[in-house]
């Protein structure tokens, strides 16, 4: 396993799971009487989670050796130096993570695989263990 980029990808996978669960919950209460503030707050929680996932994917890309120019282009931003400045401390922190940060990655990966299998639809990739496969591929 390539550490720490695999941990960043695993963490992003958790974020994707949480986003899916939160979106499904919002659909479940769509017919309930709620205030404008409650409806907007629920959607803002989704947006915040999406932004966190984007940050994790950027971290993984940087940790994997992608150039800041490539990352900047993918973010549809203009200044690679600014983007690097926004993320370089986080990248350094992830590189310096202690070994204990990786203690439960296999269990987490298996749990995410199980979640994926439970929620997979016919149009989704047919893989059985996408997250565990990620850890084995590295």
PDB file of C-alpha atoms in Angstrom:
ATOM      1  CA  UNK A   1       0.000   0.000   0.000  1.00  0.00           C
ATOM      2  CA  UNK A   2       1.302   3.438  -0.921  1.00  0.00           C
ATOM      3  CA  UNK A   3       1.154   5.473   2.221  1.00  0.00           C
ATOM      4  CA  UNK A   4      -0.197   8.141   2.761  1.00  0.00           C
ATOM      5  CA  UNK A   5      -1.989   8.562  -0.568  1.00  0.00           C
ATOM      6  CA  UNK A   6      -3.950   5.342  -0.011  1.00  0.00           C
ATOM      7  CA  UNK A   7      -5.135   6.653   3.333  1.00  0.00           C
ATOM      8  CA  UNK A   8      -6.324   9.831   1.601  1.00  0.00           C
ATOM      9  CA  UNK A   9      -8.207   7.752  -0.986  1.00  0.00           C
ATOM     10  CA  UNK A  10      -9.732   5.615   1.750  1.00  0.00           C
ATOM     11  CA  UNK A  11     -10.798   8.739   3.620  1.00  0.00           C
ATOM     12  CA  UNK A  12     -12.317  10.135   0.417  1.00  0.00           C
ATOM     13  CA  UNK A  13     -14.232   6.858  -0.010  1.00  0.00           C
ATOM     14  CA  UNK A  14     -15.649   7.329   3.490  1.00  0.00           C
ATOM     15  CA  UNK A  15     -16.698  10.822   2.455  1.00  0.00           C
ATOM     16  CA  UNK A  16     -18.436   9.487  -0.649  1.00  0.00           C
ATOM     17  CA  UNK A  17     -20.304   6.969   1.506  1.00  0.00           C
ATOM     18  CA  UNK A  18     -21.335   9.654   3.987  1.00  0.00           C
ATOM     19  CA  UNK A  19     -22.459  11.953   1.171  1.00  0.00           C
ATOM     20  CA  UNK A  20     -24.583   9.192  -0.333  1.00  0.00           C
ATOM     21  CA  UNK A  21     -26.156   8.380   3.024  1.00  0.00           C
ATOM     22  CA  UNK A  22     -26.855  12.041   3.772  1.00  0.00           C
ATOM     23  CA  UNK A  23     -28.387  12.637   0.334  1.00  0.00           C
ATOM     24  CA  UNK A  24     -30.612   9.574   0.767  1.00  0.00           C
ATOM     25  CA  UNK A  25     -31.751  10.875   4.166  1.00  0.00           C
ATOM     26  CA  UNK A  26     -32.656  14.198   2.577  1.00  0.00           C
ATOM     27  CA  UNK A  27     -34.794  12.389  -0.003  1.00  0.00           C
ATOM     28  CA  UNK A  28     -36.485  10.476   2.817  1.00  0.00           C
ATOM     29  CA  UNK A  29     -37.675  13.646   4.525  1.00  0.00           C
ATOM     30  CA  UNK A  30     -38.497  15.656   1.394  1.00  0.00           C
ATOM     31  CA  UNK A  31     -42.239  15.340   2.048  1.00  0.00           C
ATOM     32  CA  UNK A  32     -41.971  16.238   5.730  1.00  0.00           C
ATOM     33  CA  UNK A  33     -42.962  19.681   6.896  1.00  0.00           C
ATOM     34  CA  UNK A  34     -39.739  21.665   7.228  1.00  0.00           C
ATOM     35  CA  UNK A  35     -38.809  25.305   7.265  1.00  0.00           C
ATOM     36  CA  UNK A  36     -36.839  27.048   4.559  1.00  0.00           C
ATOM     37  CA  UNK A  37     -33.939  27.260   7.006  1.00  0.00           C
ATOM     38  CA  UNK A  38     -34.000  23.503   7.640  1.00  0.00           C
ATOM     39  CA  UNK A  39     -34.098  22.662   3.927  1.00  0.00           C
ATOM     40  CA  UNK A  40     -31.255  25.024   3.114  1.00  0.00           C
ATOM     41  CA  UNK A  41     -29.203  23.803   6.090  1.00  0.00           C
ATOM     42  CA  UNK A  42     -29.617  20.204   4.907  1.00  0.00           C
ATOM     43  CA  UNK A  43     -28.355  21.054   1.432  1.00  0.00           C
ATOM     44  CA  UNK A  44     -25.500  23.126   2.837  1.00  0.00           C
ATOM     45  CA  UNK A  45     -24.350  20.056   4.804  1.00  0.00           C
ATOM     46  CA  UNK A  46     -24.145  18.198   1.491  1.00  0.00           C
ATOM     47  CA  UNK A  47     -22.123  21.004  -0.083  1.00  0.00           C
ATOM     48  CA  UNK A  48     -19.712  21.127   2.861  1.00  0.00           C
ATOM     49  CA  UNK A  49     -19.174  17.380   2.599  1.00  0.00           C
ATOM     50  CA  UNK A  50     -18.558  17.642  -1.154  1.00  0.00           C
ATOM     51  CA  UNK A  51     -15.943  20.337  -0.529  1.00  0.00           C
ATOM     52  CA  UNK A  52     -14.239  18.095   2.033  1.00  0.00           C
ATOM     53  CA  UNK A  53     -14.153  15.235  -0.475  1.00  0.00           C
ATOM     54  CA  UNK A  54     -12.638  17.510  -3.127  1.00  0.00           C
ATOM     55  CA  UNK A  55      -9.940  18.486  -0.636  1.00  0.00           C
ATOM     56  CA  UNK A  56      -9.187  14.820   0.070  1.00  0.00           C
ATOM     57  CA  UNK A  57      -8.926  13.997  -3.621  1.00  0.00           C
ATOM     58  CA  UNK A  58      -6.585  16.970  -4.105  1.00  0.00           C
ATOM     59  CA  UNK A  59      -4.467  15.710  -1.192  1.00  0.00           C
ATOM     60  CA  UNK A  60      -4.305  12.233  -2.696  1.00  0.00           C
ATOM     61  CA  UNK A  61      -3.332  13.659  -6.068  1.00  0.00           C
ATOM     62  CA  UNK A  62      -0.579  15.787  -4.550  1.00  0.00           C
ATOM     63  CA  UNK A  63       0.663  12.894  -2.419  1.00  0.00           C
ATOM     64  CA  UNK A  64       0.721  10.694  -5.532  1.00  0.00           C
ATOM     65  CA  UNK A  65       2.974  13.144  -7.328  1.00  0.00           C
ATOM     66  CA  UNK A  66       0.543  15.059  -9.548  1.00  0.00           C
ATOM     67  CA  UNK A  67       1.838  18.504 -10.426  1.00  0.00           C
ATOM     68  CA  UNK A  68       0.203  21.571  -8.962  1.00  0.00           C
ATOM     69  CA  UNK A  69      -0.488  22.727 -12.518  1.00  0.00           C
ATOM     70  CA  UNK A  70      -2.412  19.520 -13.220  1.00  0.00           C
ATOM     71  CA  UNK A  71      -4.337  19.809  -9.946  1.00  0.00           C
ATOM     72  CA  UNK A  72      -5.085  23.485 -10.600  1.00  0.00           C
ATOM     73  CA  UNK A  73      -6.449  22.673 -14.047  1.00  0.00           C
ATOM     74  CA  UNK A  74      -8.619  19.869 -12.639  1.00  0.00           C
ATOM     75  CA  UNK A  75     -10.015  22.302 -10.062  1.00  0.00           C
ATOM     76  CA  UNK A  76     -10.762  24.766 -12.875  1.00  0.00           C
ATOM     77  CA  UNK A  77      -8.586  27.313 -11.132  1.00  0.00           C
ATOM     78  CA  UNK A  78      -5.981  29.628 -12.652  1.00  0.00           C
ATOM     79  CA  UNK A  79      -3.031  29.995 -10.303  1.00  0.00           C
ATOM     80  CA  UNK A  80      -1.110  26.842  -9.380  1.00  0.00           C
ATOM     81  CA  UNK A  81       0.949  28.720  -6.810  1.00  0.00           C
ATOM     82  CA  UNK A  82      -2.196  29.776  -4.947  1.00  0.00           C
ATOM     83  CA  UNK A  83      -3.606  26.244  -5.035  1.00  0.00           C
ATOM     84  CA  UNK A  84      -0.322  24.824  -3.772  1.00  0.00           C
ATOM     85  CA  UNK A  85      -0.316  27.376  -0.960  1.00  0.00           C
ATOM     86  CA  UNK A  86      -3.817  26.327   0.057  1.00  0.00           C
ATOM     87  CA  UNK A  87      -2.897  22.650   0.313  1.00  0.00           C
ATOM     88  CA  UNK A  88       0.820  22.362   1.049  1.00  0.00           C
ATOM     89  CA  UNK A  89       0.454  22.325   4.854  1.00  0.00           C
ATOM     90  CA  UNK A  90      -2.168  19.582   4.670  1.00  0.00           C
ATOM     91  CA  UNK A  91       0.014  17.563   2.287  1.00  0.00           C
ATOM     92  CA  UNK A  92       2.938  17.872   4.716  1.00  0.00           C
ATOM     93  CA  UNK A  93       0.704  16.806   7.618  1.00  0.00           C
ATOM     94  CA  UNK A  94      -0.490  13.718   5.730  1.00  0.00           C
ATOM     95  CA  UNK A  95       3.081  12.799   4.813  1.00  0.00           C
ATOM     96  CA  UNK A  96       4.060  13.058   8.486  1.00  0.00           C
ATOM     97  CA  UNK A  97       1.135  10.987   9.783  1.00  0.00           C
ATOM     98  CA  UNK A  98       2.167   8.447  12.429  1.00  0.00           C
ATOM     99  CA  UNK A  99       1.922   4.728  11.754  1.00  0.00           C
ATOM    100  CA  UNK A 100      -1.088   4.553  14.090  1.00  0.00           C
ATOM    101  CA  UNK A 101      -3.093   6.442  11.437  1.00  0.00           C
ATOM    102  CA  UNK A 102      -2.969   3.282   9.313  1.00  0.00           C
ATOM    103  CA  UNK A 103      -3.914   0.805  12.027  1.00  0.00           C
ATOM    104  CA  UNK A 104      -7.504   0.144  10.959  1.00  0.00           C
ATOM    105  CA  UNK A 105      -7.323   0.681   7.200  1.00  0.00           C
ATOM    106  CA  UNK A 106      -8.059  -2.943   6.295  1.00  0.00           C
ATOM    107  CA  UNK A 107     -11.136  -3.039   8.541  1.00  0.00           C
ATOM    108  CA  UNK A 108     -12.298   0.319   7.191  1.00  0.00           C
ATOM    109  CA  UNK A 109     -11.803  -0.891   3.625  1.00  0.00           C
ATOM    110  CA  UNK A 110     -13.814  -4.060   4.265  1.00  0.00           C
ATOM    111  CA  UNK A 111     -16.627  -2.019   5.835  1.00  0.00           C
ATOM    112  CA  UNK A 112     -16.708   0.301   2.819  1.00  0.00           C
ATOM    113  CA  UNK A 113     -16.713  -2.702   0.470  1.00  0.00           C
ATOM    114  CA  UNK A 114     -19.701  -4.144   2.335  1.00  0.00           C
ATOM    115  CA  UNK A 115     -21.494  -0.785   2.207  1.00  0.00           C
ATOM    116  CA  UNK A 116     -20.846  -0.619  -1.556  1.00  0.00           C
ATOM    117  CA  UNK A 117     -22.219  -4.113  -2.161  1.00  0.00           C
ATOM    118  CA  UNK A 118     -25.384  -3.312  -0.160  1.00  0.00           C
ATOM    119  CA  UNK A 119     -26.052  -0.106  -2.078  1.00  0.00           C
ATOM    120  CA  UNK A 120     -24.789  -1.003  -5.557  1.00  0.00           C
ATOM    121  CA  UNK A 121     -27.292  -0.634  -8.389  1.00  0.00           C
ATOM    122  CA  UNK A 122     -27.257  -2.379 -11.757  1.00  0.00           C
ATOM    123  CA  UNK A 123     -25.560   0.593 -13.431  1.00  0.00           C
ATOM    124  CA  UNK A 124     -22.719   0.758 -10.901  1.00  0.00           C
ATOM    125  CA  UNK A 125     -19.338  -0.910 -11.458  1.00  0.00           C
ATOM    126  CA  UNK A 126     -19.640  -4.638 -10.756  1.00  0.00           C
ATOM    127  CA  UNK A 127     -16.601  -4.827  -8.491  1.00  0.00           C
ATOM    128  CA  UNK A 128     -17.077  -6.599  -5.176  1.00  0.00           C
ATOM    129  CA  UNK A 129     -14.283  -5.026  -3.138  1.00  0.00           C
ATOM    130  CA  UNK A 130     -13.379  -1.653  -4.637  1.00  0.00           C
ATOM    131  CA  UNK A 131     -11.733  -0.212  -1.545  1.00  0.00           C
ATOM    132  CA  UNK A 132      -9.892  -3.351  -0.455  1.00  0.00           C
ATOM    133  CA  UNK A 133      -8.724  -3.698  -4.052  1.00  0.00           C
ATOM    134  CA  UNK A 134      -7.291  -0.180  -3.847  1.00  0.00           C
ATOM    135  CA  UNK A 135      -5.186  -1.165  -0.837  1.00  0.00           C
ATOM    136  CA  UNK A 136      -4.022  -4.404  -2.478  1.00  0.00           C
ATOM    137  CA  UNK A 137      -3.189  -2.689  -5.771  1.00  0.00           C
ATOM    138  CA  UNK A 138      -0.751  -0.397  -4.030  1.00  0.00           C
TER     139      UNK A 138
END
